[in-house]
Tab-separated table of N, CA and C in Angstrom:
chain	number	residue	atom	x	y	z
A	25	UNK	N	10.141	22.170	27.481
A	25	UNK	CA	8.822	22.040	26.868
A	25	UNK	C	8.915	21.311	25.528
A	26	UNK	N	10.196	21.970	24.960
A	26	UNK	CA	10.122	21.118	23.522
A	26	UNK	C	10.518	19.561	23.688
A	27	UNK	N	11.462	19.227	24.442
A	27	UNK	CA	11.059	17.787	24.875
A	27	UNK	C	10.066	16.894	25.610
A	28	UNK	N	9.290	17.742	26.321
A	28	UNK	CA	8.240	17.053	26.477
A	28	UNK	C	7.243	16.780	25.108
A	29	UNK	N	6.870	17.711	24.491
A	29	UNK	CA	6.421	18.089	23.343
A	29	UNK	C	6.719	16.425	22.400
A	30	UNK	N	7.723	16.421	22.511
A	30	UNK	CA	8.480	15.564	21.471
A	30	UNK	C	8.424	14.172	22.222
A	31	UNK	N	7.938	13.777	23.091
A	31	UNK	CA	8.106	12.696	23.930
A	31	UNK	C	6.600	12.250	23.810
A	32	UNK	N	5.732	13.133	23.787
A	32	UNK	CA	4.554	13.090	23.690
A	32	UNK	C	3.814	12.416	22.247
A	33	UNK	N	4.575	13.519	21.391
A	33	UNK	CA	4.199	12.966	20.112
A	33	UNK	C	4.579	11.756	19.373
A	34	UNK	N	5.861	10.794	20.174
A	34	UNK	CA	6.393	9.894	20.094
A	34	UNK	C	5.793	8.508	21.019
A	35	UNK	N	4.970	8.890	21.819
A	35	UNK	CA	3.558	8.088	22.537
A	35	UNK	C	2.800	8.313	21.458
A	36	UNK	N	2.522	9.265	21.210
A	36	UNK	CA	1.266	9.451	20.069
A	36	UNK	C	1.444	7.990	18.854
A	37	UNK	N	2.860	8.285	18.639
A	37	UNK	CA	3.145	7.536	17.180
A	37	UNK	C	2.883	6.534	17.681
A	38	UNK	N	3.834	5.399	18.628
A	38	UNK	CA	3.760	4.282	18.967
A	38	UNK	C	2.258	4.029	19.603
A	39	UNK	N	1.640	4.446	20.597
A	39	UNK	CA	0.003	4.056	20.543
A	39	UNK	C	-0.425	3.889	19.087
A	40	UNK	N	-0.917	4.549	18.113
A	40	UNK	CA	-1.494	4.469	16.659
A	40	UNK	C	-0.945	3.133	16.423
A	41	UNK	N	0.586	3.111	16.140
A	41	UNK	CA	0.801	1.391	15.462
A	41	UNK	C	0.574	0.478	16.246
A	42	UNK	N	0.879	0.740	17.454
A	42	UNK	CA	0.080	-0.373	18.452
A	42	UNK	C	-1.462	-0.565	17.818
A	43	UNK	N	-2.131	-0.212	17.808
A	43	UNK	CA	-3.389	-0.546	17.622
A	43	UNK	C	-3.582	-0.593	15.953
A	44	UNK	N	-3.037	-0.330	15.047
A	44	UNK	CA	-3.118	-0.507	13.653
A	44	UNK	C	-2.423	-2.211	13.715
A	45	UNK	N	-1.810	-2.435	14.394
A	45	UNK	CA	-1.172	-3.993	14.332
A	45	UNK	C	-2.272	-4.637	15.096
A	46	UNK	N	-2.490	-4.401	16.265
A	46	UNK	CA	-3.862	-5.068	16.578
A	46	UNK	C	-4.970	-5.721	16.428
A	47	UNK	N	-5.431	-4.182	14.577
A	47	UNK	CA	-6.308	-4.203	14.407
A	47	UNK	C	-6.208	-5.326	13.082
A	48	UNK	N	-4.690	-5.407	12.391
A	48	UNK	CA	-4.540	-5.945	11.366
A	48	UNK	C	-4.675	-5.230	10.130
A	49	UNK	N	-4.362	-4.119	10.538
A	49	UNK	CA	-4.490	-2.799	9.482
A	49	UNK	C	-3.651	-3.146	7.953
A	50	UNK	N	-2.597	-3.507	8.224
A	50	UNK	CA	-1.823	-4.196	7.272
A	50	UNK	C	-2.146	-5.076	6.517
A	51	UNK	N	-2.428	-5.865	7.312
A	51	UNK	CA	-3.189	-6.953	6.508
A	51	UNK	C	-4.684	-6.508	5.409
A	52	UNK	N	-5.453	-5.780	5.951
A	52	UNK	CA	-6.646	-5.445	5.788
A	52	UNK	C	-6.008	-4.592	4.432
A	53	UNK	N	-4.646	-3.538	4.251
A	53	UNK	CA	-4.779	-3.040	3.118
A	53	UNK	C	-3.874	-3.989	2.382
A	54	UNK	N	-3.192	-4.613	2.825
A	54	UNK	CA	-2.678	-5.491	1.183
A	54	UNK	C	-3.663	-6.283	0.757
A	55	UNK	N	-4.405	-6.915	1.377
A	55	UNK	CA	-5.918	-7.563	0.481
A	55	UNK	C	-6.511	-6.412	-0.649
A	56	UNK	N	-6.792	-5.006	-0.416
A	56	UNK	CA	-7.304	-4.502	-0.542
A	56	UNK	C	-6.585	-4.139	-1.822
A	57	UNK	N	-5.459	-3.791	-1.519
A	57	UNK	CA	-4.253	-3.622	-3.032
A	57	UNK	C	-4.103	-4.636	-3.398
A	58	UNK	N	-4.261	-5.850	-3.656
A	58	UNK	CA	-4.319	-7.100	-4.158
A	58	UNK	C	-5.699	-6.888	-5.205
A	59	UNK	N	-6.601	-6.654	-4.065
A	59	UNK	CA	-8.199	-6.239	-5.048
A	59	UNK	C	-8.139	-5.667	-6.253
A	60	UNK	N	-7.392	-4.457	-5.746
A	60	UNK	CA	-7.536	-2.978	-6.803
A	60	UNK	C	-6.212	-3.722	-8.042
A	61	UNK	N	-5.695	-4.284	-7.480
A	61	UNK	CA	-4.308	-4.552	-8.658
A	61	UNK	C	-5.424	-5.380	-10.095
A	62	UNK	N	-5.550	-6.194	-9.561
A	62	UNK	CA	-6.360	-7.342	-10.077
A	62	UNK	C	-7.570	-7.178	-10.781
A	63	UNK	N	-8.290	-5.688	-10.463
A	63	UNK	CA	-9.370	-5.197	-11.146
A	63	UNK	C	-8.660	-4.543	-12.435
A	64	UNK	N	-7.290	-3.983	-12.055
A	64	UNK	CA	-6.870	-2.812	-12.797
A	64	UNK	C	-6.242	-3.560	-13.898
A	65	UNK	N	-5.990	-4.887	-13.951
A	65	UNK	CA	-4.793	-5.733	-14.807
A	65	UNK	C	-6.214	-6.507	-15.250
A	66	UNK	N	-7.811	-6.539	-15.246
A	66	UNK	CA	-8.645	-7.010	-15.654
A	66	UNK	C	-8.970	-5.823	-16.689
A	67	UNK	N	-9.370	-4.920	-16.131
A	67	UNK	CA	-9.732	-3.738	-17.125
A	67	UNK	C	-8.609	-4.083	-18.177
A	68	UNK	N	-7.019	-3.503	-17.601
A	68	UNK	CA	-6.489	-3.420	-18.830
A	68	UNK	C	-6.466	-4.735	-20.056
A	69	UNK	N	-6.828	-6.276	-19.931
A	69	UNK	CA	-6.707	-6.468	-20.455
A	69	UNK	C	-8.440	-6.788	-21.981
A	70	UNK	N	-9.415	-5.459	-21.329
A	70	UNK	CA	-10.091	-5.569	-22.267
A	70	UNK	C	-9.917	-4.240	-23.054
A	71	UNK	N	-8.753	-3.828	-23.005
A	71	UNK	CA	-8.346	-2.373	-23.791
A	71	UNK	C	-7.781	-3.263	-25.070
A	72	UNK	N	-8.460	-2.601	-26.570
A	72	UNK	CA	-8.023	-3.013	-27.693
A	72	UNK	C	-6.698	-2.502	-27.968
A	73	UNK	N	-5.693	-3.019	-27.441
A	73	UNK	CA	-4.354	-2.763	-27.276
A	73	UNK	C	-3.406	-3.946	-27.553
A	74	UNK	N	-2.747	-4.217	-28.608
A	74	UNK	CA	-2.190	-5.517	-28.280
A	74	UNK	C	-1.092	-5.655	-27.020
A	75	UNK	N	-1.193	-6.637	-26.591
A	75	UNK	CA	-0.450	-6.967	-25.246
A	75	UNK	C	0.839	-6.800	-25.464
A	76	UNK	N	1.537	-6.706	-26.723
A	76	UNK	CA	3.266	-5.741	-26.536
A	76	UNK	C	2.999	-4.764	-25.603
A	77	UNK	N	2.103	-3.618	-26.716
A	77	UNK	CA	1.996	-2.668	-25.787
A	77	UNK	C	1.260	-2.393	-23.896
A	78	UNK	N	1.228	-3.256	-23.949
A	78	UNK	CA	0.642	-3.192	-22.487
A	78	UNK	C	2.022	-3.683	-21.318
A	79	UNK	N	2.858	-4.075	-22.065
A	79	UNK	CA	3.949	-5.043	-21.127
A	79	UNK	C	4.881	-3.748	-19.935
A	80	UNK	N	4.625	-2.800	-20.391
A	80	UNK	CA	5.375	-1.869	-19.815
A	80	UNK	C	5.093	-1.289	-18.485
A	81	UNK	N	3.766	-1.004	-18.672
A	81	UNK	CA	2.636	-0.813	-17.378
A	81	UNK	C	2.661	-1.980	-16.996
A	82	UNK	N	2.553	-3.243	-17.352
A	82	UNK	CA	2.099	-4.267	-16.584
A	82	UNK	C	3.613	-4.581	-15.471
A	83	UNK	N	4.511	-4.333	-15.982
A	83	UNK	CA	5.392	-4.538	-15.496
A	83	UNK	C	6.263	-3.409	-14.485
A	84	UNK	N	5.315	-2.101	-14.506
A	84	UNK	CA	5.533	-1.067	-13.341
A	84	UNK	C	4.413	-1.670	-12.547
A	85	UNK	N	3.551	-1.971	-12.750
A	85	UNK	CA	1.935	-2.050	-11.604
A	85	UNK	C	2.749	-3.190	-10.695
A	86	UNK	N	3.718	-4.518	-11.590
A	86	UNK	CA	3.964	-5.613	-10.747
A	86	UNK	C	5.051	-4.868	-9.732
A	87	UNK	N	6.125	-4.050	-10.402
A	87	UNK	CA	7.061	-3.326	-9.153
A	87	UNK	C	6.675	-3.060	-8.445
A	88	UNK	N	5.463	-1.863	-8.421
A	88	UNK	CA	4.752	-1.700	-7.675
A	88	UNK	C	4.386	-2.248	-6.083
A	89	UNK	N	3.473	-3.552	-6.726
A	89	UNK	CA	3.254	-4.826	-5.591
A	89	UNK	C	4.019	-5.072	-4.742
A	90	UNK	N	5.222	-5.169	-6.062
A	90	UNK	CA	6.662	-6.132	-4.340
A	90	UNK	C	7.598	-5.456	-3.923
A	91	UNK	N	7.082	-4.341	-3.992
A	91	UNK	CA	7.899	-3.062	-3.298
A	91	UNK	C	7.989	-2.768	-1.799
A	92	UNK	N	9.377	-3.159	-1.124
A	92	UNK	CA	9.169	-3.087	0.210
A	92	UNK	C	8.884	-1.747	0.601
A	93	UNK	N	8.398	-1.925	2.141
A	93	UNK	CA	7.542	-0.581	2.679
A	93	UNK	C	8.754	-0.081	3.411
């Protein structure tokens, strides 16, 4: 039973990414984190902060980005 169990839920997984690749799911959220990056590095740069201090965050948010999955 517990291998069926487990065989099952392993259809489960592979159907879902089947159809998240399909759908372009991937694609659809790195645009989306591209969006949000780009709003967030707009805001910060109307914070009365001089840009030394901002280099630190700016430069975790970019790790961030090109961080493999």
């Amino acid at each position: 039973l517990k291998a069926y169990l487990i065989k099952k839920e392993a259809e489960k997984i592979e159907t879902v990414l089947a159809l998240f690749k399909k759908l372009n799911v991937r694609i659809a959220a790195e645009k989306a984190m591209q969006g949000y990056f780009e709003n967030a590095l707009g805001y910060l740069k109307t914070i009365s902060v001089p840009d030394i201090q901002k280099e630190n965050l700016i430069t975790i948010a970019n790790s961030l980005m090109i961080r493999e999955t």
